[in-house]
PDB file of C-alpha atoms in Angstrom:
ATOM      1  CA  MET A   1       3.278  26.556  17.545  1.00 90.00           C
ATOM      2  CA  GLU A   2       1.066  23.649  16.568  1.00 91.00           C
ATOM      3  CA  TRP A   3       0.896  21.226  13.641  1.00 90.00           C
ATOM      4  CA  GLU A   4      -1.462  18.344  12.820  1.00 87.00           C
ATOM      5  CA  VAL A   5       0.757  15.635  11.328  1.00 86.00           C
ATOM      6  CA  THR A   6       0.821  11.905  10.692  1.00 83.00           C
ATOM      7  CA  VAL A   7       3.727   9.971  12.192  1.00 84.00           C
ATOM      8  CA  VAL A   8       4.681   6.827  10.250  1.00 80.00           C
ATOM      9  CA  ASP A   9       7.006   4.290  11.881  1.00 75.00           C
ATOM     10  CA  GLY A  10       9.339   1.785  10.216  1.00 71.00           C
ATOM     11  CA  ARG A  11       6.598  -0.838  10.024  1.00 68.00           C
ATOM     12  CA  GLY A  12       4.320   1.512   8.106  1.00 70.00           C
ATOM     13  CA  ARG A  13       2.042   2.189  11.098  1.00 72.00           C
ATOM     14  CA  SER A  14       0.647   5.713  10.900  1.00 75.00           C
ATOM     15  CA  THR A  15      -0.695   7.705  13.802  1.00 80.00           C
ATOM     16  CA  PRO A  16      -2.334  11.135  13.592  1.00 83.00           C
ATOM     17  CA  LEU A  17      -0.709  13.512  16.045  1.00 85.00           C
ATOM     18  CA  ILE A  18      -0.895  17.123  17.115  1.00 88.00           C
ATOM     19  CA  VAL A  19       2.580  18.533  17.722  1.00 89.00           C
ATOM     20  CA  GLU A  20       2.640  21.450  20.141  1.00 91.00           C
ATOM     21  CA  ALA A  21       6.078  23.006  20.482  1.00 92.00           C
ATOM     22  CA  ALA A  22       7.780  26.146  21.686  1.00 93.00           C
ATOM     23  CA  GLU A  23       9.397  28.376  19.071  1.00 91.00           C
ATOM     24  CA  HIS A  24      12.891  27.111  19.966  1.00 94.00           C
ATOM     25  CA  ALA A  25      11.955  23.363  19.915  1.00 94.00           C
ATOM     26  CA  THR A  26      14.229  21.139  17.833  1.00 95.00           C
ATOM     27  CA  VAL A  27      13.833  17.970  15.794  1.00 92.00           C
ATOM     28  CA  ALA A  28      15.857  16.138  18.477  1.00 91.00           C
ATOM     29  CA  GLY A  29      13.299  17.221  21.077  1.00 91.00           C
ATOM     30  CA  LEU A  30      10.455  15.969  18.890  1.00 90.00           C
ATOM     31  CA  ARG A  31      12.244  12.653  18.333  1.00 85.00           C
ATOM     32  CA  ALA A  32      12.781  12.262  22.092  1.00 85.00           C
ATOM     33  CA  ALA A  33       9.103  13.044  22.797  1.00 85.00           C
ATOM     34  CA  LEU A  34       7.986  10.488  20.196  1.00 80.00           C
ATOM     35  CA  ALA A  35      10.306   7.863  21.700  1.00 75.00           C
ATOM     36  CA  ASP A  36       8.929   8.558  25.200  1.00 73.00           C
ATOM     37  CA  ALA A  37       5.342   8.352  23.981  1.00 69.00           C
ATOM     38  CA  ASP A  38       5.978   5.059  22.175  1.00 63.00           C
ATOM     39  CA  ASP A  39       8.311   3.660  24.874  1.00 56.00           C
ATOM     40  CA  ARG A  40      11.080   2.796  22.429  1.00 55.00           C
ATOM     41  CA  ASN A  41      14.296   4.159  20.984  1.00 55.00           C
ATOM     42  CA  ILE A  42      13.957   6.127  17.765  1.00 58.00           C
ATOM     43  CA  ASP A  43      17.527   6.303  16.531  1.00 64.00           C
ATOM     44  CA  LEU A  44      17.030   6.245  12.767  1.00 68.00           C
ATOM     45  CA  GLY A  45      16.083   9.870  12.412  1.00 81.00           C
ATOM     46  CA  VAL A  46      12.975  11.806  11.494  1.00 86.00           C
ATOM     47  CA  TYR A  47      12.094  12.413   7.849  1.00 87.00           C
ATOM     48  CA  LEU A  48       9.772  14.954   6.280  1.00 85.00           C
ATOM     49  CA  GLY A  49       8.952  13.333   2.975  1.00 77.00           C
ATOM     50  CA  GLU A  50      12.278  11.893   1.820  1.00 77.00           C
ATOM     51  CA  ARG A  51      14.378  14.571   3.536  1.00 85.00           C
ATOM     52  CA  ARG A  52      16.070  13.628   6.805  1.00 88.00           C
ATOM     53  CA  LEU A  53      15.632  16.407   9.329  1.00 91.00           C
ATOM     54  CA  ASP A  54      18.751  17.563  11.162  1.00 92.00           C
ATOM     55  CA  ASP A  55      18.408  16.952  14.912  1.00 92.00           C
ATOM     56  CA  ASP A  56      19.654  20.472  15.684  1.00 94.00           C
ATOM     57  CA  ALA A  57      17.151  22.183  13.356  1.00 95.00           C
ATOM     58  CA  ARG A  58      14.312  24.142  14.900  1.00 95.00           C
ATOM     59  CA  LEU A  59      10.875  22.734  14.089  1.00 93.00           C
ATOM     60  CA  ALA A  60       9.839  26.216  12.990  1.00 92.00           C
ATOM     61  CA  ASP A  61      12.534  26.134  10.268  1.00 94.00           C
ATOM     62  CA  VAL A  62      12.147  22.648   8.716  1.00 93.00           C
ATOM     63  CA  GLY A  63       9.049  23.312   6.607  1.00 90.00           C
ATOM     64  CA  LEU A  64       6.597  21.414   8.796  1.00 88.00           C
ATOM     65  CA  THR A  65       2.979  22.080   7.778  1.00 87.00           C
ATOM     66  CA  ASP A  66      -0.447  20.836   8.827  1.00 84.00           C
ATOM     67  CA  GLY A  67      -1.133  17.509   7.154  1.00 80.00           C
ATOM     68  CA  ALA A  68       2.559  16.605   6.772  1.00 83.00           C
ATOM     69  CA  SER A  69       3.775  13.029   7.200  1.00 82.00           C
ATOM     70  CA  LEU A  70       6.777  12.491   9.455  1.00 86.00           C
ATOM     71  CA  TYR A  71       8.603   9.185   9.010  1.00 84.00           C
ATOM     72  CA  LEU A  72      10.618   7.624  11.828  1.00 80.00           C
ATOM     73  CA  ASP A  73      13.025   6.015   9.384  1.00 70.00           C
ATOM     74  CA  TRP A  74      13.872   6.450   5.716  1.00 58.00           C
ATOM     75  CA  PRO A  75      10.558   6.573   3.799  1.00 55.00           C
ATOM     76  CA  GLY A  76      11.844   4.184   1.130  1.00 57.00           C
ATOM     77  CA  THR A  77      12.299   1.201   3.467  1.00 52.00           C
ATOM     78  CA  PRO A  78      11.005  -2.121   2.145  1.00 46.00           C
ATOM     79  CA  ALA A  79       8.331  -2.296   4.860  1.00 47.00           C
ATOM     80  CA  ARG A  80       6.695   0.784   3.373  1.00 46.00           C
ATOM     81  CA  THR A  81       7.291   0.318  -0.344  1.00 45.00           C
ATOM     82  CA  ALA A  82       6.780  -3.441  -0.763  1.00 43.00           C
ATOM     83  CA  GLY A  83       3.115  -3.297   0.191  1.00 49.00           C
ATOM     84  CA  ALA A  84       0.274  -4.360  -2.006  1.00 50.00           C
ATOM     85  CA  GLY A  85      -1.356  -0.944  -1.834  1.00 66.00           C
ATOM     86  CA  TRP A  86      -3.717  -2.031   0.951  1.00 76.00           C
ATOM     87  CA  GLU A  87      -3.979  -0.305   4.297  1.00 81.00           C
ATOM     88  CA  LEU A  88      -5.594  -1.493   7.510  1.00 84.00           C
ATOM     89  CA  ALA A  89      -7.201   1.544   9.146  1.00 83.00           C
ATOM     90  CA  VAL A  90      -9.130   2.046  12.364  1.00 84.00           C
ATOM     91  CA  VAL A  91     -12.255   3.962  11.357  1.00 78.00           C
ATOM     92  CA  GLY A  92     -14.078   4.137  14.686  1.00 78.00           C
ATOM     93  CA  GLY A  93     -13.652   3.780  18.421  1.00 79.00           C
ATOM     94  CA  PRO A  94     -11.048   5.160  20.799  1.00 80.00           C
ATOM     95  CA  VAL A  95      -8.090   4.783  18.411  1.00 81.00           C
ATOM     96  CA  ALA A  96      -9.751   5.975  15.198  1.00 80.00           C
ATOM     97  CA  GLY A  97      -7.219   7.209  12.665  1.00 80.00           C
ATOM     98  CA  ALA A  98      -4.473   4.686  13.408  1.00 83.00           C
ATOM     99  CA  SER A  99      -3.436   2.673  10.361  1.00 84.00           C
ATOM    100  CA  ILE A 100      -0.761   0.443   8.896  1.00 85.00           C
ATOM    101  CA  ALA A 101       0.210  -0.455   5.341  1.00 82.00           C
ATOM    102  CA  LEU A 102      -0.295  -4.150   4.642  1.00 81.00           C
ATOM    103  CA  PRO A 103       2.666  -6.081   3.203  1.00 80.00           C
ATOM    104  CA  ALA A 104       2.482  -7.514  -0.321  1.00 74.00           C
ATOM    105  CA  ALA A 105       2.431 -10.987   1.214  1.00 75.00           C
ATOM    106  CA  GLY A 106       2.353 -11.864   4.892  1.00 80.00           C
ATOM    107  CA  GLY A 107       0.568 -10.583   7.925  1.00 85.00           C
ATOM    108  CA  VAL A 108       0.296  -7.928  10.567  1.00 89.00           C
ATOM    109  CA  VAL A 109      -0.762  -8.566  14.150  1.00 91.00           C
ATOM    110  CA  VAL A 110      -3.391  -6.355  15.756  1.00 91.00           C
ATOM    111  CA  GLY A 111      -3.612  -6.114  19.528  1.00 91.00           C
ATOM    112  CA  ARG A 112      -3.022  -4.184  22.713  1.00 90.00           C
ATOM    113  CA  ALA A 113       0.655  -5.141  23.219  1.00 89.00           C
ATOM    114  CA  GLY A 114       3.325  -2.679  22.179  1.00 85.00           C
ATOM    115  CA  GLY A 115       4.988  -5.273  19.943  1.00 86.00           C
ATOM    116  CA  CYS A 116       1.926  -5.598  17.700  1.00 89.00           C
ATOM    117  CA  ASP A 117       2.027  -4.080  14.243  1.00 88.00           C
ATOM    118  CA  LEU A 118      -1.186  -2.127  14.864  1.00 89.00           C
ATOM    119  CA  VAL A 119      -1.653  -1.282  18.539  1.00 89.00           C
ATOM    120  CA  LEU A 120      -5.210  -0.730  19.792  1.00 89.00           C
ATOM    121  CA  ASP A 121      -5.119   0.805  23.263  1.00 86.00           C
ATOM    122  CA  ASP A 122      -8.483  -0.654  24.235  1.00 86.00           C
ATOM    123  CA  PRO A 123      -9.178  -2.837  27.304  1.00 87.00           C
ATOM    124  CA  GLU A 124     -11.518  -5.050  25.245  1.00 85.00           C
ATOM    125  CA  VAL A 125      -8.669  -5.982  22.893  1.00 88.00           C
ATOM    126  CA  SER A 126      -6.345  -8.875  23.766  1.00 90.00           C
ATOM    127  CA  ARG A 127      -2.587  -8.372  23.833  1.00 91.00           C
ATOM    128  CA  ARG A 128      -2.362 -10.269  20.512  1.00 91.00           C
ATOM    129  CA  HIS A 129      -5.919 -10.183  19.204  1.00 89.00           C
ATOM    130  CA  ALA A 130      -6.036 -10.863  15.471  1.00 87.00           C
ATOM    131  CA  GLU A 131      -3.894 -11.224  12.386  1.00 87.00           C
ATOM    132  CA  VAL A 132      -4.571  -9.688   8.984  1.00 85.00           C
ATOM    133  CA  ARG A 133      -2.828 -11.524   6.149  1.00 81.00           C
ATOM    134  CA  THR A 134      -2.372 -10.546   2.520  1.00 78.00           C
ATOM    135  CA  GLY A 135      -2.012 -13.293  -0.085  1.00 70.00           C
ATOM    136  CA  ALA A 136       0.940 -13.416  -2.474  1.00 62.00           C
ATOM    137  CA  GLY A 137       0.921 -10.524  -4.914  1.00 54.00           C
ATOM    138  CA  GLY A 138      -1.650  -8.611  -2.870  1.00 52.00           C
ATOM    139  CA  GLY A 139      -4.352 -11.246  -3.311  1.00 57.00           C
ATOM    140  CA  ALA A 140      -7.040 -12.159  -0.805  1.00 68.00           C
ATOM    141  CA  ILE A 141      -6.960 -10.495   2.598  1.00 73.00           C
ATOM    142  CA  THR A 142      -7.940 -12.595   5.600  1.00 76.00           C
ATOM    143  CA  LEU A 143      -8.645 -11.657   9.202  1.00 78.00           C
ATOM    144  CA  THR A 144      -8.019 -14.374  11.773  1.00 80.00           C
ATOM    145  CA  ASP A 145      -8.737 -14.222  15.488  1.00 83.00           C
ATOM    146  CA  ILE A 146      -5.655 -15.249  17.506  1.00 85.00           C
ATOM    147  CA  ALA A 147      -7.523 -16.960  20.366  1.00 76.00           C
ATOM    148  CA  SER A 148      -8.495 -13.575  21.785  1.00 82.00           C
ATOM    149  CA  ARG A 149     -10.550 -13.374  24.953  1.00 80.00           C
ATOM    150  CA  ASN A 150     -13.468 -11.449  23.404  1.00 79.00           C
ATOM    151  CA  GLY A 151     -13.303 -12.735  19.836  1.00 80.00           C
ATOM    152  CA  THR A 152     -13.340 -10.696  16.650  1.00 80.00           C
ATOM    153  CA  ALA A 153     -16.735  -9.457  15.558  1.00 70.00           C
ATOM    154  CA  ARG A 154     -18.651  -7.144  13.287  1.00 55.00           C
ATOM    155  CA  ARG A 155     -21.485  -5.302  15.022  1.00 55.00           C
ATOM    156  CA  GLY A 156     -21.689  -8.000  17.663  1.00 64.00           C
ATOM    157  CA  PHE A 157     -21.496 -10.974  15.276  1.00 63.00           C
ATOM    158  CA  ARG A 158     -18.484 -13.138  14.500  1.00 67.00           C
ATOM    159  CA  ILE A 159     -16.407 -12.011  11.514  1.00 61.00           C
ATOM    160  CA  ASP A 160     -18.670 -11.368   8.527  1.00 45.00           C
ATOM    161  CA  GLY A 161     -18.356  -8.629   5.880  1.00 38.00           C
ATOM    162  CA  SER A 162     -15.699  -6.019   5.113  1.00 43.00           C
ATOM    163  CA  ASP A 163     -16.010  -3.897   8.265  1.00 44.00           C
ATOM    164  CA  ARG A 164     -14.244  -5.734  11.059  1.00 50.00           C
ATOM    165  CA  GLN A 165     -14.570  -4.875  14.728  1.00 45.00           C
ATOM    166  CA  ILE A 166     -11.798  -5.600  17.192  1.00 49.00           C
ATOM    167  CA  GLY A 167     -12.769  -4.452  20.701  1.00 50.00           C
ATOM    168  CA  ARG A 168     -14.462  -1.082  20.353  1.00 53.00           C
ATOM    169  CA  ALA A 169     -12.359  -0.211  17.287  1.00 55.00           C
ATOM    170  CA  HIS A 170     -13.777  -0.629  13.794  1.00 57.00           C
ATOM    171  CA  VAL A 171     -11.081  -1.511  11.262  1.00 57.00           C
TER     172      VAL A 171
END
């Protein structure tokens, strides 16, 4: 069986994913595979919408459909609901489709390191490459280079315009 889903973690980062599973595969098996792929412990459960999926349930029986969003913690967590309605999305390059909801006020770090809010698996991206900040109340959004090796550019030029390029990814 196969489903095209979006996996959303506790920080609001979303990743498109194709889930291929045997008929007897369980939610616990999916959770373990996601933890292995992301090199971290996912112990808060997997949610389909606002419904927590039982670890012992077969994937074939939980109502999973193409286009579904799977959350790796409760979908009402402040990190997801407090946002200003803005989303930082990768629209081109090797990690196209990755995205993260921006907080109502504060910033997210973009880079290659696993601890970044939006991880770009791209050798041209520094471990901690840039920060995207949202002003109080969802005001102005700024993109700041964090002393990255290759800089942050748009079509080969330093930051200018609404389409920002970090490594080979267009965000």
